[in-house]
Amino acid sequence: MPKRLLIIYTGGTIGMKQTISGLAPAGDLAAEITQLIEMGPAFQKNPPLLHTLSYEPLIDSSDVKPSIWVQIARDIEQQYDDYDGFVVLHGTDTLAYTSSALSCFVRRQGKPVVLTGAQLPFGFPRSDARSNLISAIEVAANMPASMAQVCVVFGSRIMRADRVTKVSASAYDAFDSPRSPLLGNIGIDIHFQPERRLIDDHPTPLPARNLPPDGAVVLLKLYPGITTRLLRSVCMDPEIKAVVLEAYGSGNGPSRDLEFLNEVRATVERGIVVLVVSQPLDGVVSFGRYAAGTGFAGAGAISGGDLTTEAAVTKLYYLLACGLDTAEIATQLGFQAGA
Ligand code: ASP
């Protein structure tokens, strides 16, 4: 029996056309996919049965908002029983946010959900669109059941959805997963790493009820010169429920600036989640490593461990949508508050 796959086309460079104001999403990718398949032996083995769902309007992923994550997750869950796997075509700019969001918001498990996109549109010389699409379809059709999960396929890599990040605007390997081993490699053959099973940051599947409004999660990057006034003005916004603080190295921040740390503490005491992640690509937060990180722990901030910024933002939206408070969010993320 051929595998049945649903291809969800949201937009992005992969199907864009040149316009007078630059590349913009276009609507005929479904036809291109059909043509691609009819053109000949696109697939190495077991050609799957493909159906496409094209979003209206198609968007550049710079326009993605949390409500789109929920829409894609809902489309997948509603058709979960009808397909063996799903391929989501998405722009690269915010693909890592959407992949991480889907790993939370798609609560049904056991089938592959593969996100991909391209650096150059279909039909452009040396475009990676065709190869990425075929690789994503092959991964979705052949991923071992033991590791079936939401993942990203791009260039030569198969990556964990909630640890992937965009590392290049021009290379064909535009994404990497420096904080978590690859789930597989794509070369002449596709090699899966079946020992790298699904690692779920949310062991208790929770139903997401109410997506908090845009702006409920805010992202703030530490830099030399950041002021307490800035932190306060951001955290005093009444819409805010959680702050992702991109700290230095292993979760370090200004340790001599007691005013800054007091502002973090005051924010936490108002019931706002402060989740600390690390700025370097391969950084992991470990508060106890430097005295400069201990201050955040003492102020009640949560260690984001090896979470990427994209994963931190999207997981907070998900956990807030589940109605959890600060302590429950810390438990769900698997990191102890202040660890
Ligand atoms: N701006 C495009 C997008 O994210 C970039 C891409 O797809 O590569 O939709």
XYZ file of C-alpha atoms in Angstrom, residues 39-191:
153
model
C 7.842 13.905 -14.760
C 9.278 10.577 -13.787
C 11.021 8.631 -11.107
C 11.211 11.372 -8.523
C 11.174 8.969 -5.608
C 13.774 6.335 -4.863
C 11.250 3.795 -3.619
C 7.579 3.357 -2.753
C 6.072 6.454 -4.443
C 3.512 7.859 -2.021
C 0.027 9.145 -2.746
C 0.082 12.910 -2.378
C -2.695 15.355 -1.654
C -2.118 19.090 -1.311
C -3.746 21.734 0.831
C -2.815 25.236 -0.256
C -3.394 28.094 2.182
C -5.244 31.202 1.151
C -3.573 33.646 1.309
C -0.112 32.188 0.877
C 2.328 34.151 2.989
C 5.939 35.079 3.355
C 6.794 33.487 6.695
C 7.765 36.905 8.027
C 3.981 37.373 8.345
C 3.453 34.266 10.481
C 1.711 34.850 13.799
C 0.948 32.347 16.566
C -2.586 31.905 15.203
C -1.051 30.362 12.042
C 0.777 27.748 14.157
C -2.579 26.802 15.615
C -4.210 26.711 12.187
C -1.550 24.337 10.800
C -1.745 22.149 13.929
C -5.536 22.025 13.636
C -5.391 21.080 9.943
C -2.982 18.249 10.775
C -4.997 16.970 13.735
C -8.304 17.103 11.848
C -6.880 14.905 9.068
C -4.595 12.822 11.251
C -6.493 9.583 10.660
C -6.654 10.083 6.883
C -2.907 10.248 6.233
C 0.300 8.411 7.129
C 2.290 11.626 7.339
C 2.346 15.349 6.654
C 4.717 17.702 4.831
C 4.498 21.413 5.611
C 5.983 23.825 3.053
C 6.964 27.023 4.803
C 9.170 30.079 4.379
C 12.549 29.750 5.995
C 12.543 32.997 7.976
C 10.294 31.741 10.772
C 10.260 28.024 9.963
C 12.112 27.176 13.197
C 9.365 28.871 15.232
C 6.598 27.033 13.403
C 8.344 23.656 13.639
C 8.820 24.077 17.369
C 5.234 25.279 17.776
C 3.894 22.240 15.888
C 5.895 19.920 18.145
C 3.784 21.330 20.997
C 0.416 22.091 19.440
C 0.097 18.811 17.477
C -0.632 16.579 20.453
C -1.319 13.417 18.470
C 1.845 11.426 17.953
C 3.065 8.514 15.913
C 3.104 10.018 12.413
C 5.811 12.132 10.808
C 5.186 15.843 10.298
C 8.018 17.191 8.140
C 8.645 20.880 7.552
C 10.717 22.121 4.653
C 11.186 25.127 2.400
C 13.826 26.393 0.008
C 16.434 29.060 -0.496
C 15.440 29.507 -4.148
C 11.984 29.075 -5.722
C 11.043 26.167 -7.991
C 12.178 26.841 -11.521
C 15.116 29.068 -10.588
C 18.547 27.857 -11.762
C 20.137 25.602 -9.114
C 17.039 25.839 -6.931
C 16.948 23.583 -3.901
C 13.128 23.520 -3.959
C 12.757 20.242 -5.835
C 15.351 18.330 -3.830
C 14.078 19.599 -0.476
C 10.502 18.742 -1.396
C 11.419 15.237 -2.577
C 13.575 14.651 0.510
C 10.789 15.822 2.823
C 8.286 13.529 1.100
C 10.669 10.578 1.271
C 11.371 11.219 4.956
C 7.646 11.473 5.709
C 6.975 8.250 3.794
C 9.837 6.212 5.242
C 10.617 7.505 8.730
C 10.811 4.569 11.158
C 7.692 4.446 13.337
C 9.836 4.524 16.488
C 11.074 8.019 15.657
C 8.016 9.461 13.913
C 7.712 13.052 15.076
C 7.645 16.647 13.958
C 10.966 17.364 12.262
C 12.660 19.670 9.768
C 14.239 18.403 6.552
C 16.474 20.885 4.777
C 19.514 20.360 2.560
C 21.426 17.389 3.900
C 19.926 17.323 7.402
C 16.962 15.875 9.275
C 16.547 17.873 12.484
C 14.531 17.886 15.662
C 11.679 20.388 15.264
C 12.174 22.089 18.610
C 15.957 22.463 18.478
C 16.452 23.650 14.916
C 17.549 27.153 14.006
C 18.169 29.062 10.772
C 21.929 29.495 10.415
C 22.321 30.801 6.871
C 20.468 33.069 4.468
C 22.393 31.763 1.475
C 23.700 28.222 2.053
C 21.607 25.255 0.955
C 22.064 23.822 4.452
C 20.182 26.799 5.865
C 19.249 25.082 9.138
C 21.175 23.316 11.824
C 20.562 21.824 15.220
C 23.690 22.646 17.221
C 22.078 21.828 20.578
C 20.738 18.411 19.651
C 22.062 15.611 17.428
C 20.665 15.244 13.921
C 17.812 12.772 13.407
C 19.378 11.729 10.135
C 21.343 12.723 7.047
C 20.379 13.068 3.422
C 22.903 12.196 0.758
C 22.596 9.677 -2.040
C 20.571 7.704 0.497
C 18.558 8.847 3.478
C 20.033 7.676 6.768
